[in-house]
Short mmCIF file of C-alpha atoms in Angstrom, two decimals:
data_model
loop_
_atom_site.label_atom_id
_atom_site.label_comp_id
_atom_site.label_asym_id
_atom_site.label_seq_id
_atom_site.Cartn_x
_atom_site.Cartn_y
_atom_site.Cartn_z
CA MET S 20 -26.61 -18.48 26.86
CA GLU S 21 -23.94 -19.04 24.06
CA LEU S 22 -20.63 -17.46 23.67
CA THR S 23 -18.89 -18.12 20.81
CA LEU S 24 -16.13 -15.67 20.54
CA ASN S 25 -12.78 -15.70 17.61
CA SER S 26 -8.91 -15.72 17.77
CA SER S 27 -6.74 -13.64 15.61
CA SER S 28 -3.18 -12.24 15.48
CA SER S 29 -1.43 -9.76 13.67
CA LEU S 30 0.70 -13.15 12.55
CA ILE S 31 4.01 -13.44 14.09
CA LYS S 32 4.37 -17.42 13.99
CA ARG S 33 4.98 -19.97 15.00
CA LYS S 34 5.34 -22.44 17.71
CA ASP S 35 1.95 -23.05 19.31
CA ALA S 36 2.45 -22.90 22.74
CA LYS S 37 -0.53 -24.67 24.09
CA SER S 38 -2.02 -23.58 28.07
CA SER S 39 -0.36 -27.25 29.19
CA ARG S 40 2.74 -25.84 29.46
CA THR S 41 3.66 -24.84 33.00
CA GLN S 42 4.72 -22.56 35.65
CA GLU S 43 8.18 -22.40 33.52
CA ASN S 44 9.30 -19.18 34.28
CA SER S 45 7.28 -18.64 37.28
CA SER S 46 9.72 -16.98 39.84
CA ASN S 47 8.80 -13.88 37.46
CA MET S 48 5.53 -14.04 38.35
CA SER S 49 4.64 -12.44 42.07
CA PHE S 50 1.81 -10.88 43.92
CA ALA S 51 1.53 -8.62 46.69
CA LYS S 52 -1.87 -8.99 48.86
CA THR S 53 -4.11 -6.33 47.54
CA LYS S 54 -6.52 -4.20 49.94
CA PRO S 55 -10.11 -5.91 49.85
CA PRO S 56 -12.47 -4.57 47.20
CA THR S 57 -15.48 -2.44 46.89
CA TYR S 58 -15.99 -4.34 43.57
CA GLN S 59 -14.71 -7.89 43.64
CA PHE S 60 -15.58 -11.51 42.76
CA GLN S 61 -15.20 -15.17 43.65
CA ALA S 62 -13.75 -16.91 40.97
CA LYS S 63 -14.25 -20.38 41.05
CA SER S 64 -12.39 -23.10 38.18
CA SER S 65 -13.78 -21.37 35.52
CA VAL S 66 -16.56 -18.31 34.22
CA LYS S 67 -19.24 -20.89 34.52
CA GLU S 68 -19.71 -21.44 37.98
CA MET S 69 -18.64 -17.02 38.86
CA LYS S 70 -21.13 -15.68 40.36
CA PHE S 71 -20.98 -11.57 40.34
CA THR S 72 -22.53 -9.31 43.40
CA HIS S 73 -22.26 -5.66 43.31
CA GLU S 74 -24.24 -3.06 45.84
CA LYS S 75 -25.10 -0.10 44.22
CA THR S 76 -25.41 2.91 46.74
CA TYR S 77 -23.83 5.41 44.28
CA LYS S 78 -25.99 8.54 42.78
CA PRO S 79 -27.82 8.93 40.40
CA GLU S 80 -26.30 7.71 36.28
CA SER S 81 -24.99 11.36 35.15
CA GLU S 82 -23.98 11.80 38.32
CA THR S 83 -21.86 8.24 38.07
CA THR S 84 -20.49 8.94 34.71
CA GLU S 85 -18.79 12.32 35.84
CA ARG S 86 -17.55 10.54 38.94
CA TRP S 87 -16.23 7.99 36.77
CA GLU S 88 -14.75 9.92 34.07
CA LYS S 89 -12.23 11.90 36.78
CA LEU S 90 -11.48 9.04 38.84
CA HIS S 91 -10.54 6.78 35.91
CA VAL S 92 -8.67 8.99 33.61
CA LEU S 93 -5.87 9.17 36.26
CA SER S 94 -5.36 5.49 35.77
CA TYR S 95 -4.32 5.73 31.74
CA PRO S 96 -2.11 6.72 30.59
CA HIS S 97 0.12 6.43 33.40
CA PRO S 98 3.61 8.39 34.30
CA LYS S 99 6.52 7.76 32.82
CA ASN S 100 7.86 7.02 36.65
CA ASP S 101 4.81 4.64 37.40
CA SER S 102 6.11 0.89 36.83
CA SER S 103 1.97 -0.05 36.92
CA VAL S 104 1.23 -1.10 33.03
CA PRO S 105 -2.24 -1.05 32.90
CA VAL S 106 -4.42 -4.72 30.62
CA PHE S 107 -6.54 -4.23 28.25
CA VAL S 108 -7.92 -7.06 26.23
CA MET S 109 -8.81 -7.64 22.57
CA LEU S 110 -12.94 -8.01 21.60
CA PRO S 111 -13.61 -10.76 19.33
CA LEU S 112 -13.46 -9.66 15.16
CA ASP S 113 -16.76 -9.84 14.86
CA THR S 114 -18.19 -7.47 17.91
CA VAL S 115 -20.34 -5.71 16.14
CA THR S 116 -22.06 -7.42 13.19
CA MET S 117 -22.18 -6.49 9.27
CA SER S 118 -25.59 -5.19 10.09
CA GLY S 119 -24.12 -2.96 12.60
CA HIS S 120 -25.44 -4.30 15.62
CA LEU S 121 -23.21 -5.22 18.78
CA ASN S 122 -23.49 -8.93 18.60
CA LYS S 123 -24.24 -11.48 21.24
CA GLN S 124 -25.05 -8.18 23.94
CA ARG S 125 -25.80 -10.54 26.76
CA ALA S 126 -22.60 -12.91 26.75
CA MET S 127 -20.69 -9.04 25.65
CA ASN S 128 -22.38 -7.72 29.34
CA ALA S 129 -21.42 -10.67 31.79
CA SER S 130 -17.67 -10.89 29.91
CA LEU S 131 -17.10 -7.49 30.65
CA MET S 132 -18.07 -7.62 33.86
CA ALA S 133 -15.65 -10.85 34.20
CA LEU S 134 -12.97 -8.70 32.91
CA LYS S 135 -13.76 -5.42 35.10
CA GLY S 136 -13.59 -7.84 37.84
CA ALA S 137 -10.16 -9.19 36.92
CA GLY S 138 -8.57 -6.00 37.37
CA VAL S 139 -7.90 -5.20 33.66
CA GLU S 140 -8.01 -1.20 32.73
CA GLY S 141 -10.33 -1.70 29.27
CA VAL S 142 -10.95 -4.02 25.77
CA MET S 143 -9.99 -2.89 22.47
CA VAL S 144 -12.02 -2.96 19.56
CA ASP S 145 -11.44 -3.03 15.46
CA ALA S 146 -13.96 -0.31 14.06
CA TRP S 147 -14.08 -1.70 10.66
CA TRP S 148 -13.77 0.29 7.29
CA GLY S 149 -15.79 -1.95 5.64
CA LEU S 150 -18.14 -2.26 7.73
CA VAL S 151 -19.12 1.57 8.94
CA GLU S 152 -18.70 3.33 5.37
CA LYS S 153 -20.20 0.26 3.23
CA ASP S 154 -23.17 1.99 2.69
CA GLY S 155 -21.34 4.09 0.21
CA PRO S 156 -18.74 7.19 0.47
CA MET S 157 -18.99 8.69 4.01
CA LYS S 158 -22.47 7.24 5.12
CA TYR S 159 -20.91 6.02 8.13
CA ASN S 160 -23.20 3.81 10.53
CA TRP S 161 -21.43 3.87 14.30
CA GLU S 162 -24.39 2.44 16.23
CA GLY S 163 -23.07 -1.39 16.84
CA TYR S 164 -19.83 0.64 18.07
CA ALA S 165 -22.52 3.27 20.09
CA GLU S 166 -23.95 0.19 21.93
CA LEU S 167 -20.36 -1.03 22.99
CA ILE S 168 -19.26 2.18 24.25
CA GLN S 169 -22.04 2.32 26.72
CA MET S 170 -21.92 -1.16 27.65
CA VAL S 171 -18.04 -0.47 28.06
CA GLN S 172 -18.93 2.73 30.40
CA LYS S 173 -21.53 1.38 32.27
CA HIS S 174 -19.00 -1.14 33.51
CA GLY S 175 -16.02 1.35 34.27
CA LEU S 176 -13.78 0.03 31.65
CA LYS S 177 -11.46 2.24 29.42
CA LEU S 178 -11.94 1.77 25.36
CA GLN S 179 -9.09 1.30 22.80
CA VAL S 180 -10.51 1.80 19.53
CA VAL S 181 -8.62 0.86 16.27
CA MET S 182 -9.18 2.45 12.73
CA SER S 183 -8.98 -0.30 10.62
CA PHE S 184 -9.13 0.42 7.10
CA HIS S 185 -7.75 -3.03 6.30
CA GLN S 186 -9.81 -6.02 5.42
CA CYS S 187 -10.40 -9.16 7.85
CA GLY S 188 -10.18 -12.68 6.88
CA GLY S 189 -6.83 -14.15 4.86
CA ASN S 190 -4.05 -13.82 8.04
CA VAL S 191 -3.31 -15.98 11.01
CA GLY S 192 -6.47 -16.46 12.93
CA ASP S 193 -9.15 -14.22 10.94
CA SER S 194 -12.10 -15.94 11.84
CA CYS S 195 -14.11 -14.21 9.77
CA SER S 196 -14.72 -11.93 6.66
CA ILE S 197 -15.36 -8.47 6.87
CA PRO S 198 -14.20 -7.17 2.76
CA LEU S 199 -13.06 -3.32 2.02
CA PRO S 200 -16.37 -1.16 1.66
CA PRO S 201 -17.99 -2.47 -1.49
CA TRP S 202 -17.79 1.00 -3.11
CA VAL S 203 -14.55 0.48 -2.65
CA LEU S 204 -14.17 -2.57 -3.83
CA GLU S 205 -16.12 -1.32 -7.17
CA GLU S 206 -13.45 1.14 -7.74
CA ILE S 207 -10.90 -1.77 -7.31
CA SER S 208 -12.62 -3.90 -9.88
CA LYS S 209 -12.14 -1.07 -12.75
CA ASN S 210 -8.76 -0.03 -11.24
CA PRO S 211 -6.84 -3.39 -9.79
CA ASP S 212 -3.88 -1.28 -9.56
CA LEU S 213 -5.34 0.17 -6.44
CA VAL S 214 -3.93 -2.92 -4.25
CA TYR S 215 -1.01 -4.17 -3.76
CA THR S 216 0.89 -6.45 -6.18
CA ASP S 217 3.99 -8.88 -6.14
CA LYS S 218 5.56 -9.48 -9.01
CA SER S 219 3.65 -12.19 -10.93
CA GLY S 220 1.01 -9.70 -10.89
CA ARG S 221 -0.72 -11.21 -7.91
CA ARG S 222 -3.15 -9.10 -6.24
CA ASN S 223 -3.83 -8.29 -2.69
CA PRO S 224 -6.90 -7.17 -0.90
CA GLU S 225 -6.51 -6.60 2.15
CA TYR S 226 -5.54 -2.94 2.17
CA ILE S 227 -5.09 0.49 -0.40
CA SER S 228 -1.57 0.44 -2.21
CA LEU S 229 0.34 3.34 -0.61
CA GLY S 230 1.22 4.32 -3.57
CA CYS S 231 -2.34 5.97 -4.73
CA ASP S 232 -2.21 7.69 -1.27
CA SER S 233 -2.28 11.20 -2.59
CA VAL S 234 -4.42 10.26 -5.80
CA PRO S 235 -8.24 10.89 -6.15
CA VAL S 236 -8.86 7.42 -6.98
CA LEU S 237 -11.66 7.05 -4.60
CA ARG S 238 -14.61 8.65 -5.91
CA GLY S 239 -13.00 12.12 -6.17
CA ARG S 240 -10.63 11.43 -2.97
CA THR S 241 -7.45 10.31 -2.30
CA PRO S 242 -7.32 7.07 0.06
CA ILE S 243 -5.52 9.78 3.19
CA GLN S 244 -8.69 11.90 2.27
CA VAL S 245 -11.42 9.11 3.06
CA TYR S 246 -8.98 7.33 6.34
CA SER S 247 -9.31 11.48 7.43
CA ASP S 248 -12.88 11.61 7.16
CA PHE S 249 -13.61 8.10 8.72
CA MET S 250 -11.51 9.36 11.09
CA ARG S 251 -13.09 12.84 11.61
CA SER S 252 -17.14 11.43 11.73
CA PHE S 253 -15.72 8.96 14.64
CA ARG S 254 -14.44 11.97 16.46
CA GLU S 255 -17.45 14.12 15.59
CA ARG S 256 -19.90 11.02 16.93
CA PHE S 257 -18.25 10.27 19.68
CA ASP S 258 -16.77 13.04 21.20
CA ASN S 259 -18.60 13.36 24.29
CA TYR S 260 -16.56 9.79 25.10
CA ILE S 261 -13.26 10.92 23.40
CA GLY S 262 -10.47 10.84 26.47
CA GLY S 263 -12.93 9.70 28.54
CA VAL S 264 -14.13 6.14 27.98
CA ILE S 265 -12.43 6.16 24.94
CA ALA S 266 -8.20 6.35 26.11
CA GLU S 267 -6.60 5.50 22.96
CA ILE S 268 -7.53 5.64 19.29
CA GLN S 269 -4.99 3.62 17.02
CA VAL S 270 -4.51 4.52 14.05
CA GLY S 271 -4.61 1.57 10.89
CA MET S 272 -1.93 2.07 8.53
CA GLY S 273 -2.17 -1.10 6.75
CA PRO S 274 -2.46 -5.42 6.54
CA CYS S 275 -4.02 -6.03 9.77
CA GLY S 276 -3.71 -2.46 10.81
CA GLU S 277 -0.01 -2.88 10.94
CA LEU S 278 2.43 -0.01 9.37
CA ARG S 279 3.94 -3.04 6.39
CA TYR S 280 3.55 -4.38 3.24
CA PRO S 281 1.18 -7.28 2.80
CA SER S 282 4.40 -9.38 2.03
CA TYR S 283 3.65 -12.58 3.84
CA PRO S 284 -0.30 -13.49 3.11
CA GLU S 285 -1.32 -16.97 4.28
CA SER S 286 -4.54 -16.84 2.01
CA ASN S 287 -4.44 -19.53 0.00
CA GLY S 288 -1.49 -20.80 0.81
CA THR S 289 0.51 -17.60 -0.73
CA TRP S 290 2.81 -17.57 2.17
CA ARG S 291 4.02 -19.88 4.85
CA PHE S 292 6.31 -19.65 7.75
CA PRO S 293 8.86 -18.88 7.50
CA GLY S 294 9.14 -17.78 4.24
CA ILE S 295 10.76 -14.92 3.71
CA GLY S 296 7.86 -13.17 1.45
CA GLU S 297 7.99 -10.80 -1.38
CA PHE S 298 8.28 -7.20 -2.45
CA GLN S 299 4.87 -5.38 -2.74
CA CYS S 300 5.95 -2.80 -5.65
CA TYR S 301 4.48 -3.75 -8.76
CA ASP S 302 1.30 -1.46 -8.76
CA LYS S 303 1.89 1.32 -11.57
CA TYR S 304 1.53 3.58 -8.70
CA MET S 305 4.28 2.10 -6.55
CA LYS S 306 6.52 1.48 -10.04
CA SER S 307 5.44 5.12 -10.92
CA SER S 308 6.80 6.19 -7.43
CA LEU S 309 10.26 4.05 -8.18
CA GLN S 310 10.90 5.11 -11.38
CA ALA S 311 10.69 8.94 -10.36
CA TYR S 312 13.20 7.65 -6.94
CA ALA S 313 15.63 6.57 -9.40
CA GLU S 314 15.97 9.10 -11.97
CA SER S 315 16.07 11.74 -9.12
CA ILE S 316 19.54 9.60 -8.17
CA GLY S 317 20.16 9.30 -12.03
CA LYS S 318 19.90 5.92 -11.71
CA THR S 319 17.06 5.54 -14.25
CA ASN S 320 18.03 1.80 -15.07
CA TRP S 321 17.14 0.84 -11.25
CA GLY S 322 13.48 1.94 -11.67
CA THR S 323 11.89 -0.16 -13.92
CA SER S 324 10.95 -2.65 -11.52
CA GLY S 325 12.21 -4.34 -8.20
CA PRO S 326 14.54 -6.57 -7.90
CA HIS S 327 14.61 -9.79 -9.78
CA ASP S 328 16.40 -12.27 -7.52
CA ALA S 329 14.35 -11.98 -4.42
CA GLY S 330 13.03 -15.39 -5.40
CA GLU S 331 9.52 -16.06 -3.65
CA TYR S 332 7.24 -16.27 -0.64
CA LYS S 333 8.01 -19.90 1.08
CA ASN S 334 11.58 -19.44 -0.03
CA LEU S 335 14.15 -19.10 2.63
CA PRO S 336 17.50 -16.01 2.65
CA GLU S 337 19.85 -18.71 1.03
CA ASP S 338 18.02 -19.54 -1.79
CA THR S 339 17.85 -16.30 -3.06
CA GLU S 340 20.66 -14.13 -5.07
CA PHE S 341 19.09 -10.94 -3.00
CA PHE S 342 19.03 -12.34 0.22
CA ARG S 343 21.60 -14.64 0.96
CA ARG S 344 24.81 -13.68 3.33
CA ASP S 345 26.35 -11.84 0.83
CA GLY S 346 23.63 -11.10 -1.56
CA THR S 347 22.11 -8.18 -3.48
CA TRP S 348 20.70 -6.29 -0.45
CA ASN S 349 24.32 -5.44 0.55
CA SER S 350 25.18 -3.71 -2.75
CA GLU S 351 24.52 0.14 -3.87
CA TYR S 352 21.53 -1.62 -6.02
CA GLY S 353 20.15 -3.10 -2.68
CA LYS S 354 20.23 0.05 -0.45
CA PHE S 355 18.65 2.26 -3.57
CA PHE S 356 16.18 -0.08 -3.44
CA MET S 357 15.32 -0.63 0.37
CA GLU S 358 16.03 3.12 1.06
CA TRP S 359 12.85 3.76 -1.38
CA TYR S 360 10.78 0.95 -0.34
CA SER S 361 11.29 1.88 3.27
CA GLY S 362 11.07 5.20 2.69
CA LYS S 363 7.40 4.86 1.34
CA LEU S 364 6.38 3.16 4.06
CA LEU S 365 7.61 5.97 6.37
CA GLU S 366 5.64 8.68 4.39
CA HIS S 367 2.38 6.86 4.66
CA GLY S 368 2.79 6.55 8.22
CA ASP S 369 3.64 10.39 8.69
CA GLN S 370 0.80 10.65 6.47
CA LEU S 371 -1.87 9.09 8.47
CA LEU S 372 -0.71 10.29 11.94
CA SER S 373 -0.22 13.68 10.81
CA SER S 374 -3.40 13.58 9.89
CA ALA S 375 -4.61 11.75 13.17
CA LYS S 376 -3.02 14.31 15.52
CA ALA S 377 -4.79 17.11 13.78
CA ILE S 378 -8.00 15.31 14.14
CA PHE S 379 -8.25 14.13 17.47
CA GLN S 380 -5.84 16.92 19.27
CA GLY S 381 -7.34 17.96 21.97
CA SER S 382 -9.46 15.38 22.59
CA GLY S 383 -7.67 13.43 25.65
CA ALA S 384 -7.32 10.36 23.82
CA LYS S 385 -3.82 8.65 23.36
CA LEU S 386 -3.01 7.80 19.54
CA SER S 387 -1.15 4.79 19.03
CA GLY S 388 -0.20 2.53 15.53
CA LYS S 389 0.89 -0.73 15.45
CA VAL S 390 4.33 -2.16 13.95
CA ALA S 391 4.67 -5.80 12.93
CA GLY S 392 7.22 -8.00 14.93
CA ILE S 393 8.62 -10.10 12.30
CA HIS S 394 10.96 -12.21 14.62
CA TRP S 395 11.98 -14.72 11.44
CA HIS S 396 15.01 -14.70 9.88
CA TYR S 397 16.31 -11.60 12.37
CA ASN S 398 19.18 -14.03 13.24
CA THR S 399 20.38 -13.46 9.62
CA ARG S 400 22.56 -10.79 7.88
CA SER S 401 19.63 -9.69 5.79
CA HIS S 402 16.75 -9.63 7.64
CA ALA S 403 14.86 -10.93 4.82
CA ALA S 404 11.55 -11.00 5.73
CA GLU S 405 11.16 -7.89 7.33
CA LEU S 406 12.95 -6.41 4.33
CA THR S 407 9.92 -7.51 2.14
CA ALA S 408 7.53 -5.85 4.80
CA GLY S 409 9.48 -2.61 4.44
CA TYR S 410 10.97 -2.69 7.39
CA TYR S 411 14.87 -1.56 6.35
CA ASN S 412 16.46 -3.73 8.78
CA THR S 413 19.54 -5.31 8.66
CA ARG S 414 23.01 -6.40 10.14
CA ASN S 415 24.01 -3.20 8.99
CA HIS S 416 21.24 -0.86 8.97
CA ASP S 417 18.60 0.04 12.03
CA GLY S 418 15.47 0.05 10.64
CA TYR S 419 13.29 0.33 13.95
CA LEU S 420 14.64 3.60 14.92
CA PRO S 421 13.35 6.00 11.87
CA ILE S 422 9.78 4.70 12.58
CA ALA S 423 10.50 5.32 16.25
CA LYS S 424 11.29 9.06 15.63
CA MET S 425 8.54 9.19 13.13
CA PHE S 426 6.12 7.69 16.02
CA ASN S 427 7.45 10.53 18.65
CA LYS S 428 7.36 13.75 15.93
CA HIS S 429 3.50 12.88 15.92
CA GLY S 430 2.94 11.75 19.89
CA VAL S 431 1.97 8.67 19.07
CA VAL S 432 2.33 5.44 21.24
CA LEU S 433 4.48 2.49 18.75
CA ASN S 434 2.63 -0.70 20.13
CA PHE S 435 4.26 -4.09 18.80
CA THR S 436 3.70 -7.54 18.80
CA CYS S 437 4.97 -10.71 19.82
CA MET S 438 6.43 -9.53 23.25
CA GLU S 439 5.46 -12.59 24.71
CA MET S 440 7.85 -14.37 22.52
CA LYS S 441 11.45 -16.69 23.49
CA ASP S 442 13.73 -17.57 21.18
CA GLY S 443 13.66 -21.16 22.54
CA GLU S 444 10.50 -21.71 21.68
CA GLN S 445 11.37 -21.04 17.79
CA PRO S 446 12.61 -23.78 15.26
CA GLU S 447 16.12 -23.79 14.49
CA HIS S 448 15.53 -23.49 10.30
CA ALA S 449 13.79 -20.03 11.08
CA ASN S 450 16.42 -18.18 12.53
CA CYS S 451 14.12 -16.58 15.13
CA SER S 452 14.83 -14.32 18.07
CA PRO S 453 11.66 -12.63 19.01
CA GLU S 454 13.49 -11.17 21.97
CA GLY S 455 16.49 -9.75 20.00
CA LEU S 456 13.99 -7.97 18.25
CA VAL S 457 11.74 -6.85 20.95
CA LYS S 458 14.70 -5.59 22.76
CA GLN S 459 15.66 -3.88 19.26
CA VAL S 460 12.42 -2.40 19.27
CA GLN S 461 12.98 -1.35 22.96
CA ASN S 462 15.79 0.50 22.53
CA ALA S 463 14.63 2.03 19.32
CA THR S 464 11.93 3.59 21.01
CA ARG S 465 13.91 4.46 24.44
CA GLN S 466 16.24 6.43 21.94
CA ALA S 467 13.13 8.29 20.46
CA GLY S 468 11.64 9.12 23.40
CA THR S 469 8.29 7.60 21.72
CA GLU S 470 5.92 5.56 24.26
CA LEU S 471 5.71 1.53 23.27
CA ALA S 472 2.81 -0.62 24.40
CA GLY S 473 2.52 -3.97 23.58
CA GLU S 474 0.94 -7.37 22.30
CA ASN S 475 1.11 -10.56 22.55
CA ALA S 476 1.12 -11.97 18.88
CA LEU S 477 -0.69 -15.14 19.38
CA GLU S 478 -2.97 -17.04 21.76
CA ARG S 479 -1.17 -18.12 25.13
CA TYR S 480 -2.84 -18.93 28.39
CA ASP S 481 0.23 -19.88 29.84
CA SER S 482 2.38 -18.42 32.70
CA SER S 483 6.06 -18.78 30.50
CA ALA S 484 4.40 -16.52 27.76
CA PHE S 485 2.84 -14.35 30.46
CA GLY S 486 6.24 -14.27 32.72
CA GLN S 487 8.03 -13.57 29.83
CA VAL S 488 5.60 -9.75 28.69
CA VAL S 489 6.57 -9.24 32.95
CA ALA S 490 10.22 -9.71 32.13
CA THR S 491 10.33 -7.16 29.37
CA ASN S 492 8.80 -5.03 30.83
CA ARG S 493 10.67 -4.78 33.67
CA SER S 494 14.10 -5.21 31.58
CA ASP S 495 16.54 -2.35 31.94
CA SER S 496 18.02 -2.83 28.68
CA GLY S 497 15.32 -0.47 26.94
CA ASN S 498 11.49 0.97 27.64
CA GLY S 499 9.45 -0.63 29.80
CA LEU S 500 5.58 -0.22 28.52
CA THR S 501 2.97 1.92 28.65
CA ALA S 502 -0.08 -0.14 28.18
CA PHE S 503 -0.37 -4.07 27.12
CA THR S 504 -3.18 -5.39 25.05
CA TYR S 505 -4.02 -9.22 25.43
CA LEU S 506 -5.13 -11.55 22.50
CA ARG S 507 -7.77 -11.88 22.87
CA MET S 508 -10.92 -12.21 24.54
CA ASN S 509 -12.81 -16.16 24.07
CA LYS S 510 -14.23 -19.24 25.17
CA ARG S 511 -10.51 -20.71 26.14
CA LEU S 512 -9.48 -17.07 28.06
CA PHE S 513 -12.63 -18.20 30.43
CA GLU S 514 -11.69 -21.60 31.42
CA GLY S 515 -10.35 -22.09 34.73
CA GLN S 516 -6.12 -22.32 34.76
CA ASN S 517 -6.46 -20.03 31.57
CA TRP S 518 -8.56 -17.49 33.47
CA GLN S 519 -6.15 -17.15 36.66
CA GLN S 520 -3.53 -17.10 34.26
CA LEU S 521 -4.41 -13.66 33.21
CA VAL S 522 -5.41 -12.26 36.80
CA GLU S 523 -2.22 -13.05 37.90
CA PHE S 524 -0.65 -11.83 34.80
CA VAL S 525 -3.06 -8.47 35.11
CA LYS S 526 -2.12 -8.02 38.71
CA ASN S 527 1.90 -8.64 38.18
CA MET S 528 1.64 -5.77 35.91
CA LYS S 529 -0.31 -3.41 37.73
CA GLU S 530 1.99 -3.96 40.47
CA GLY S 531 5.16 -3.11 38.09
CA GLY S 532 5.83 -7.47 38.52
CA HIS S 533 6.66 -6.96 42.17
CA GLY S 534 3.51 -8.83 44.15
CA ARG S 535 3.26 -11.60 45.44
CA ARG S 536 1.88 -14.89 43.28
CA LEU S 537 -1.14 -16.65 43.93
CA SER S 538 -0.89 -20.05 44.98
CA GLU S 539 -1.56 -22.92 42.17
CA GLU S 540 -4.13 -24.35 45.03
CA ASP S 541 -6.00 -21.23 45.51
CA THR S 542 -9.14 -21.93 43.14
CA THR S 543 -11.90 -20.05 44.94
CA GLY S 544 -10.18 -17.16 44.24
CA SER S 545 -9.77 -15.55 47.78
CA ASP S 546 -7.46 -12.91 46.51
CA LEU S 547 -8.82 -12.29 43.52
CA TYR S 548 -9.96 -8.72 44.66
CA VAL S 549 -9.44 -5.39 43.07
CA GLY S 550 -10.92 -1.64 43.27
CA GLY S 551 -13.64 -0.54 40.81
CA PHE S 552 -15.72 2.29 41.97
CA VAL S 553 -13.82 3.74 45.06
CA GLY S 554 -15.53 4.09 48.02
CA SER S 555 -18.65 2.94 46.47
CA LYS S 556 -20.29 0.25 47.90
CA ILE S 557 -22.39 -2.42 45.40
CA SER S 558 -26.13 -3.91 46.19
CA GLN S 559 -27.50 -5.40 43.14
CA THR S 560 -26.90 -9.21 42.31
CA VAL S 561 -26.10 -10.09 39.16
CA GLU S 562 -27.41 -13.47 37.16
CA GLU S 563 -24.65 -16.11 37.22
CA ALA S 564 -22.98 -16.03 33.91
CA VAL S 565 -22.10 -18.64 32.02
CA LEU S 566 -19.60 -18.42 29.13
CA VAL S 567 -20.38 -21.85 26.99
#
């Protein structure tokens, strides 16, 4: 069977670390022997050669499902004093097709079985607004997701579902195109100010501008109402699964599902790493808000436009008057503008998370939201790339503590990217510090009492990247992780060495990083044992999975 699985990233650039990077930092990767399993597989050099066997002596399906839910609900979320971190794996962007069906079902079934055997807790999938509500306002098609949920449940896995209100396509790793719903695009064509706009008038169709959150611009409903109705429909359709197989709902709050402005779009070469990006505040709704904010503090002349000296997408900070070392960012005007710009983003997140909390309260599922790891120019005074994205984080101002506090207000997990990156891997001219940024976010979430989860930003299969995640989780300088989601399931993941690295990583995270590391020569997978249905013996042979 053919499996064409795509990779993506929420976008953090940029050194492409190949899987040929060897056991750098391997001292961090260690594993303890685990008990021989009740559900096991033997991994050879690649999944192409993998055979799965299980013996089936359990009870009827309904009884098994109930038993499974009771067993697995204990494993995620974990208590805060438990150093074990569950690992999830992102599914391909096109897991559900535009026609509303589960894509490549046989390959998906085999892949889920392999992931279960590797010890992962579950998988993550995007529930695309542009796919589910494409046939018209409040006409929802969840059938492809129903197929997936049942398949995930069958394999004893958990599911993280992302309420994806953004367009797929136009960012790093986006390998398919899923635009916003056609009826929404029709409204945008009539009123182009519904989407984010830069100072040159360039419109971005990735996500509805937060400037019109409370305006009934979508056929009588506000964007917040539309998002809420979508989430409510999901809750009603899958109420029997939420809190069981559906362990987490992640609320998309911007481009790439992240709480940010689309300040660094890659489509058509608009932006290139390590450019500073541009402020997205020039649609009529954002301009009206800026004007009202300026008038409220008696600075009417400051509300006519965004900064005139902030440069262009591909500029470096020192190319501009606004972001240079002692630039406008640090002036009274700069502080005024950033307080408004970042405040609008916080308000957007607050409204969406408040709505999500009301809809999913009592369901038993965790709620989470994602914040982008914008690490380039972190070592400069202005943190230009973070500012244009809406994170008011400078040498003099902590931009992540207010976000962490807002998440904590609603009991929402803060999911942060670029956990796998090291400062030494980045180009010098970009002034990057992913390690410093992650540490700051760890400290902010700890101070706010907010749970922290993580993701890798780029495709990585090497022990250096996995070891960095383990080291970050074990660090005493800030919050440990409550969960980690690996980006992303594709054909490369199942190749021999890559697969072994993932299995080692999953075991390491489960054991808090204190287990015994697998020998590099152990290609038979003799130690790749993981628990499945506790106390069950499985006796049904599953056909060989060939994922090529």
